[in-house]
Short mmCIF file of C-alpha atoms and ligand atoms in Angstrom, two decimals:
data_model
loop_
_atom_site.label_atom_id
_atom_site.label_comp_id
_atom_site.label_asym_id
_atom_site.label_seq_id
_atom_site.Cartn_x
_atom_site.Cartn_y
_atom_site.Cartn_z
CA UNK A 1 0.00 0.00 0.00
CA UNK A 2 1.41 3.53 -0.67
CA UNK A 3 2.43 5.00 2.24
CA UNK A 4 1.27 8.65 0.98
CA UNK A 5 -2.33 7.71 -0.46
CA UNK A 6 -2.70 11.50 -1.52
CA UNK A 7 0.55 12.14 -3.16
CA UNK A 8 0.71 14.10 -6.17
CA UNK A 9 -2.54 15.33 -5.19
CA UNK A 10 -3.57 19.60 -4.77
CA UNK A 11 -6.38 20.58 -2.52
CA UNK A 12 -7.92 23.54 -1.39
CA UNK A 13 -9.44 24.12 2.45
CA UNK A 14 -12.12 26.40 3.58
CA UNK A 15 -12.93 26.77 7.12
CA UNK A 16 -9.61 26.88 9.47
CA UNK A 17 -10.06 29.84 12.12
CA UNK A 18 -7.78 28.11 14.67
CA UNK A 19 -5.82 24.59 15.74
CA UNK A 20 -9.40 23.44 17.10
CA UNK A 21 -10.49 23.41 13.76
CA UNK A 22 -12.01 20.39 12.27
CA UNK A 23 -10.65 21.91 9.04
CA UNK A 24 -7.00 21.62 10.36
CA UNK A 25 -7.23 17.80 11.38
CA UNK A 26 -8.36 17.14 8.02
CA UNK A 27 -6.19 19.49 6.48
CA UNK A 28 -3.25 18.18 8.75
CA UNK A 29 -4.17 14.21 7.71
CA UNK A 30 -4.18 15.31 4.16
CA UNK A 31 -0.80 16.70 4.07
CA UNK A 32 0.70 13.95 5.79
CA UNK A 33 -0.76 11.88 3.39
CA UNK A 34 1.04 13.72 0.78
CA UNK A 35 -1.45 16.48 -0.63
CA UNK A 36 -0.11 19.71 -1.39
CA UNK A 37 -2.61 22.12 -0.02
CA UNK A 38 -4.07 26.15 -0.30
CA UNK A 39 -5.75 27.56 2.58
CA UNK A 40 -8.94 30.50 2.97
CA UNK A 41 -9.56 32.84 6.02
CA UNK A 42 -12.15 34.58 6.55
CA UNK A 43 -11.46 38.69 7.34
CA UNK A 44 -7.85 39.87 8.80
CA UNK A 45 -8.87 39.37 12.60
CA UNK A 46 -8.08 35.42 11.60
CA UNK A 47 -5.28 36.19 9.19
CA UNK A 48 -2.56 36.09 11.19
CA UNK A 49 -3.52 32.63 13.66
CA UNK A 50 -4.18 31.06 10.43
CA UNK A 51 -0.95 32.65 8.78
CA UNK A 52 1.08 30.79 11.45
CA UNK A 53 -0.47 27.45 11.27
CA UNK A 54 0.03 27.17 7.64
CA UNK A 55 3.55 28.21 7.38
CA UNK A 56 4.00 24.56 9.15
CA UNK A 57 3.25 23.13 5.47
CA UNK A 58 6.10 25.36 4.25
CA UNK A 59 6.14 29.38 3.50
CA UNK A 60 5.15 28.67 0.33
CA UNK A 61 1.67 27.66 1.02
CA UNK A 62 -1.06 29.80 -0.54
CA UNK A 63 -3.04 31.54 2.05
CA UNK A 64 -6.09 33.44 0.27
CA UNK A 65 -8.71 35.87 1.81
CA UNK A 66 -12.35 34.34 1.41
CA UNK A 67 -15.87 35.33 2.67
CA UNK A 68 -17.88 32.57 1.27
CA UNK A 69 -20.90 34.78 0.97
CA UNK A 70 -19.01 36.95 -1.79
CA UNK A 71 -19.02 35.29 -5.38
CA UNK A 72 -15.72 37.67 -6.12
CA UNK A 73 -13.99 36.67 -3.49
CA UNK A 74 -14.60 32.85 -4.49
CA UNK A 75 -13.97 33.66 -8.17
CA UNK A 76 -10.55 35.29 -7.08
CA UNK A 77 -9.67 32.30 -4.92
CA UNK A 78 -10.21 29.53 -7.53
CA UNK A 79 -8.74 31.99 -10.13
CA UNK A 80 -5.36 32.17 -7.76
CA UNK A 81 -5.70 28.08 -6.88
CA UNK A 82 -5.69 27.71 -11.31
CA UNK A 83 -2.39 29.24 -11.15
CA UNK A 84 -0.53 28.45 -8.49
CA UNK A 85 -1.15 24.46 -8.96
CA UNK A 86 -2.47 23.76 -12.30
CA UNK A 87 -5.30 21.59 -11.68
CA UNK A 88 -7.17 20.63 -7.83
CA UNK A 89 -8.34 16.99 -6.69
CA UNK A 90 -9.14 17.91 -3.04
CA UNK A 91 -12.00 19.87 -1.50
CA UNK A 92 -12.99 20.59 1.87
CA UNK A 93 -15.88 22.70 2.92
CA UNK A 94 -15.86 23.09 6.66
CA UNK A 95 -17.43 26.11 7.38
CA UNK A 96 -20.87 27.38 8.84
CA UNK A 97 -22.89 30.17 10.72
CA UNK A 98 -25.41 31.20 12.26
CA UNK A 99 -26.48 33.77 14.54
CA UNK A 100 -26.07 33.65 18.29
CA UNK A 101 -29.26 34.04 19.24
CA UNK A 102 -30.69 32.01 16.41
CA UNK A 103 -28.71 29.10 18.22
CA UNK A 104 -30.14 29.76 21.90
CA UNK A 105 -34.42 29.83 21.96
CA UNK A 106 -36.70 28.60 20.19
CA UNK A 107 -36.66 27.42 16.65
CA UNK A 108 -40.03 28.73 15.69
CA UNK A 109 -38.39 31.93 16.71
CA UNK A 110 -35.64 32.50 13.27
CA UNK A 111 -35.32 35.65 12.08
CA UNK A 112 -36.16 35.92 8.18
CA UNK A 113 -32.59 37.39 7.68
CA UNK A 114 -30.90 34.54 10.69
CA UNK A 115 -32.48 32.03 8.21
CA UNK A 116 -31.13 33.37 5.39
CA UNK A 117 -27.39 33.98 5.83
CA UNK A 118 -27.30 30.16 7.86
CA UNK A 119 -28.19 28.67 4.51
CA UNK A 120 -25.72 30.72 2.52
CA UNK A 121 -23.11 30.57 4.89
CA UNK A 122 -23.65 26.62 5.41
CA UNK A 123 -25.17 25.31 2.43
CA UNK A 124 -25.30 27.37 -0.42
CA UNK A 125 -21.82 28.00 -0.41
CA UNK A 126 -20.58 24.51 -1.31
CA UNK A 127 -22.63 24.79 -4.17
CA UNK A 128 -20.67 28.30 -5.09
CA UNK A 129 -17.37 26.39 -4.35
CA UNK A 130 -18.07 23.29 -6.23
CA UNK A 131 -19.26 25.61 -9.26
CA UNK A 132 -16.09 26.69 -9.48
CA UNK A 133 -13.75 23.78 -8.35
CA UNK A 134 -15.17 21.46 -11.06
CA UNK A 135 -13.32 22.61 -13.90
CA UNK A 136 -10.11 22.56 -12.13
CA UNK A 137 -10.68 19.09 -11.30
CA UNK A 138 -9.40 17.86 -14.76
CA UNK A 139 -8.84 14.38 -13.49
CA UNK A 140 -11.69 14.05 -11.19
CA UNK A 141 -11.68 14.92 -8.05
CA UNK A 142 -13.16 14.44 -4.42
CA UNK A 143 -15.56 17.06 -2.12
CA UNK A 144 -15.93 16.60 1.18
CA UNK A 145 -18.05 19.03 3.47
CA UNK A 146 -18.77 18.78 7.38
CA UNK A 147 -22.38 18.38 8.69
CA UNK A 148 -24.41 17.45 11.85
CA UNK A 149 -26.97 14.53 12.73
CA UNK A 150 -29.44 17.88 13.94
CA UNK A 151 -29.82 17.10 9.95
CA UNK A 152 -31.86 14.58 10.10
CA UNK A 153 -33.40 14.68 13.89
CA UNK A 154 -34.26 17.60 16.47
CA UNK A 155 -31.12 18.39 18.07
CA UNK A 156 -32.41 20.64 21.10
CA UNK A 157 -30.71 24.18 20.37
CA UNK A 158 -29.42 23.51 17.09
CA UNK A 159 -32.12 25.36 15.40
CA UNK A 160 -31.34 26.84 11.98
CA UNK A 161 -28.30 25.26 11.73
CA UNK A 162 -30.36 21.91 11.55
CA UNK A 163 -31.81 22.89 8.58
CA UNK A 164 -29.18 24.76 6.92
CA UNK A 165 -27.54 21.20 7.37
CA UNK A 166 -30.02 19.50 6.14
CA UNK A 167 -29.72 21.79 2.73
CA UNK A 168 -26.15 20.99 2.72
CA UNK A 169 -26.67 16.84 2.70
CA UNK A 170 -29.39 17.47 -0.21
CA UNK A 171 -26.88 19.31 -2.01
CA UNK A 172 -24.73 16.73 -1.66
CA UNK A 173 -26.40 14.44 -3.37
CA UNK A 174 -27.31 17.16 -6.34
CA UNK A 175 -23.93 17.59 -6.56
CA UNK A 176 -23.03 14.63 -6.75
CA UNK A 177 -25.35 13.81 -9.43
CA UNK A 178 -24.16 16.66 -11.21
CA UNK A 179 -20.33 16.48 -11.10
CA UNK A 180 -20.14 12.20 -11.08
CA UNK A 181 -19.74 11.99 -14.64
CA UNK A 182 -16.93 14.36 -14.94
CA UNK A 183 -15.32 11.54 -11.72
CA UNK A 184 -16.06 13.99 -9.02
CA UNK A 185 -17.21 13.02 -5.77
CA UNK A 186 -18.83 14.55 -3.56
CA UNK A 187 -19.73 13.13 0.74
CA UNK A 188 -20.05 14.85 4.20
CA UNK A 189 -18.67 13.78 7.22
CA UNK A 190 -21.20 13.76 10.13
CA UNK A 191 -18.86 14.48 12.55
CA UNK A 192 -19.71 13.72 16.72
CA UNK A 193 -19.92 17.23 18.89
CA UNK A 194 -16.35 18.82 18.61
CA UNK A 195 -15.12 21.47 21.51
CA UNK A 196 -14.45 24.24 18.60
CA UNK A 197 -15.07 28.13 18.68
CA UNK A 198 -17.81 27.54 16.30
CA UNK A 199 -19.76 24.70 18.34
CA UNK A 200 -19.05 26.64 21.90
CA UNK A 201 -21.50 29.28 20.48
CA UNK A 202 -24.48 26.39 20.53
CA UNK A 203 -26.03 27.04 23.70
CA UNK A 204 -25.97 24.10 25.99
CA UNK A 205 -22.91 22.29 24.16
CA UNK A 206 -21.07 20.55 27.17
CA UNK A 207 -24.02 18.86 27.85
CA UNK A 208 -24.10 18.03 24.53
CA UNK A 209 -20.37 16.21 24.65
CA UNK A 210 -21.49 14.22 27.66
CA UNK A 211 -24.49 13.04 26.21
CA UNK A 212 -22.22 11.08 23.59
CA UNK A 213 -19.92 10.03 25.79
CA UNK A 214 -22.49 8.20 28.01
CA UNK A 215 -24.64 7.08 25.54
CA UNK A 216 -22.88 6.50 22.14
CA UNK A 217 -21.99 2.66 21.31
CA UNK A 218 -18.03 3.28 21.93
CA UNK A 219 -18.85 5.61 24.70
CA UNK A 220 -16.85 8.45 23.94
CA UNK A 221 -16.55 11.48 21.86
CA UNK A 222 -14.89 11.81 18.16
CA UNK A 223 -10.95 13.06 17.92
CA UNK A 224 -10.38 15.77 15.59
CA UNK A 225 -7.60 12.74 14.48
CA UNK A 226 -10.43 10.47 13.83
CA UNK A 227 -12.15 12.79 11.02
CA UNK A 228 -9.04 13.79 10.13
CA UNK A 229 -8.76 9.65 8.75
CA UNK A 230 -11.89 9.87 7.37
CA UNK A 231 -11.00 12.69 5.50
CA UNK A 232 -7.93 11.13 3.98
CA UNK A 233 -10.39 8.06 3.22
CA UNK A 234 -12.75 10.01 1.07
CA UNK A 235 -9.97 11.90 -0.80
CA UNK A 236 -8.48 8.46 -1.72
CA UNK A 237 -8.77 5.30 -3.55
CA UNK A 238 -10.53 3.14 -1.01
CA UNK A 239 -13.95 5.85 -1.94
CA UNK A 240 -13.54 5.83 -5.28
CA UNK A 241 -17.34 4.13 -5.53
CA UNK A 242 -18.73 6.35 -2.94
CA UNK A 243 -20.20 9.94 -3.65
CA UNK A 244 -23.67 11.45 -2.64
CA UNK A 245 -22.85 10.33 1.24
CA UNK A 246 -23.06 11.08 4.41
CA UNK A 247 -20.54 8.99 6.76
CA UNK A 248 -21.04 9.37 10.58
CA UNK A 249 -18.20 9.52 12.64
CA UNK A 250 -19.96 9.41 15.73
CA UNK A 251 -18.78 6.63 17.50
CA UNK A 252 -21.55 5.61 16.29
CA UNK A 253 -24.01 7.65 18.15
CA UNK A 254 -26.57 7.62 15.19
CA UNK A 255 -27.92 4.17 15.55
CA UNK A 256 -29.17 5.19 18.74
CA UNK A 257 -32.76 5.03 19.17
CA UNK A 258 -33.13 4.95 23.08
CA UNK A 259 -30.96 7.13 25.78
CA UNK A 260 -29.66 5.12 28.54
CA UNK A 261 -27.91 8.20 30.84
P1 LIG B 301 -14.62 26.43 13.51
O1 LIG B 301 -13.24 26.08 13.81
O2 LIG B 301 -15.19 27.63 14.18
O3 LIG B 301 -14.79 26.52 11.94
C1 LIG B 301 -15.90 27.15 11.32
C2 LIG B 301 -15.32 27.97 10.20
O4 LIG B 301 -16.35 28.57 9.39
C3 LIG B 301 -14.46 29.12 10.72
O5 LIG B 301 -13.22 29.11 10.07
C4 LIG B 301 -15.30 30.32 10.36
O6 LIG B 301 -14.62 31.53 10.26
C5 LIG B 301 -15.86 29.86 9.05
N1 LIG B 301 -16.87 30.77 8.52
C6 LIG B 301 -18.02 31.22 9.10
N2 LIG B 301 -18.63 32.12 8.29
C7 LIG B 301 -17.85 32.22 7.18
C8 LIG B 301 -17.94 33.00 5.99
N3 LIG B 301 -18.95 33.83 5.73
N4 LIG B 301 -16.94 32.86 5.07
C9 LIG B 301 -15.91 32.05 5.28
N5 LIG B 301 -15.76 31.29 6.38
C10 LIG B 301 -16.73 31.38 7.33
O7 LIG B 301 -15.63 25.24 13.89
P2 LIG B 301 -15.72 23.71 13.43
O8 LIG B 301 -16.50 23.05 14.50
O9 LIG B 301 -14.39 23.18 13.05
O10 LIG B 301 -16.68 23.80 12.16
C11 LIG B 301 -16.33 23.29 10.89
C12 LIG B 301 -17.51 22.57 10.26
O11 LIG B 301 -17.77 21.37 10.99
C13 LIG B 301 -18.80 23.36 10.24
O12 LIG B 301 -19.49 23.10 9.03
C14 LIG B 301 -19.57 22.75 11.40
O13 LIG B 301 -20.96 22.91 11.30
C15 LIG B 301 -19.16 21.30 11.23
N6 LIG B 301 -19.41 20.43 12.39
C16 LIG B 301 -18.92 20.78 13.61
C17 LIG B 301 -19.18 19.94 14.69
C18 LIG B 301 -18.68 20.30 16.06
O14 LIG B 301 -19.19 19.75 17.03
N7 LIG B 301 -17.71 21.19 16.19
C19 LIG B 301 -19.90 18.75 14.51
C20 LIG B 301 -20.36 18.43 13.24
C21 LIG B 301 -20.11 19.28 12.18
P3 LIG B 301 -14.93 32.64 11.42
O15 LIG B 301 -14.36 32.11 12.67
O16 LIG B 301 -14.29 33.87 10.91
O17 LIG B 301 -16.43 32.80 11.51
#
């Protein structure tokens, strides 16, 4: 077996804002596996945090502004990705918002406007990205975007971001619809509750963690390592048959259908 799986291979990662990041596990499990990778931040208050982490993959590595909401900011980034590698293979989509507040009551509660930026922030936005990616990926290529089991079932709290997420899986599987004859592939990762900046703004999260740990079949939560894998796994030869999924990494808290702590 070929000890670098993704050698020879260019991707491009949205969504670090720190080490927490489940975009720098992946990120991090994709270089080691030999990709040679381009980063996005989002605004200059994570420029430099992000700066730093990246120069670890050499100061060569392309570091690009990006608000995913802004089509000319994406066109500029996939424009600059074109040139710098030649061609991309790797895609990971790994970021989402919503507001505070639409993350703390009552669902019935969303804001017209908290609705709308969720789903562009969360969903839409892969669609923008993959748009774009496509016809870089000459020689096919693999997607891979983060997403949530409040998807699929009422995750108390999760609120919008539930069904931004559940936008995301469906476009997914339009995607990958779309883009499998051209041999892209496109999955999510449902990943287990992560202690990042971006979950600790989901009101009641802690609880959240050690609900999983008590009641998921391996009885623990997720490493950042684990998805990290996983990542490397969809990017690579052993998922060349799979597209249009969504893979829990959960310790395999989703086949739960009873509580028992
Ligand atoms: P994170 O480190 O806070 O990453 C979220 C990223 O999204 C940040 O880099 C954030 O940048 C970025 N982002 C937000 N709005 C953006 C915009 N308009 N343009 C560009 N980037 C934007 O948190 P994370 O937990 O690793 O989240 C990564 C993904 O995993 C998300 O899709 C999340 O829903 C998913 N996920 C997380 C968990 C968990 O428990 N942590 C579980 C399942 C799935 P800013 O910091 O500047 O906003």
């Amino acid at each position: 077996m070929n000890a670098k799986p993704l050698s020879g291979k260019f991707g491009i990662v949205f969504g670090v804002a720190n080490k927490r990041s489940i975009a720098w596990a992946i990120a991090q499990a994709w270089h080691e596996a030999g990709a040679k990778l381009a980063f996005t931040y989002q605004g200059e208050r994570l420029k430099e945090n992000v700066e730093e982490l990246v120069s670890m993959f050499g100061s060569d590595t392309l570091l690009i502004p990006c608000d995913v909401t802004k089509d000319e900011e994406l066109d500029t980034v996939f424009k600059k990705v074109g040139e710098a590698f030649g061609k991309l293979d790797l895609l990971l989509h790994s970021v989402a918002f919503a507001p505070k507040e639409a993350l703390e009551g009552e669902f019935v509660n969303t804001t017209r406007e908290a609705f709308r930026l969720s789903h562009d922030v969360s969903a839409y936005s892969l669609v923008a990205m993959a748009r774009r990616a496509a016809p870089l990926m000459k020689d096919g290529g693999s997607m891979v975007a983060m997403t949530y089991y409040g998807s699929v079932k009422v995750v108390p709290h999760y609120n919008v971001m539930g069904v931004a997420k559940a936008s995301l899986e469906a476009s997914v599987r339009y995607l990958a619809f779309d883009l499998g004859p051209k041999k892209i592939r496109v999955n999510a990762i449902s990943a287990g509750p992560v202690n990042t900046l971006a979950a600790r703004g989901i009101s009641g999260f802690t609880q959240m963690l050690k609900h999983y740990e008590t009641n998921s079949p391996l009885r623990r939560n997720v490493e950042t390592s684990e998805l990290g894998a996983t990542g490397v796994f969809l990017a690579g030869d052993g998922a060349t048959a799979i597209t249009g999924q969504v893979l829990y990494v959960d310790c395999g808290y989703e086949i739960m259908g009873m509580s028992i702590g």
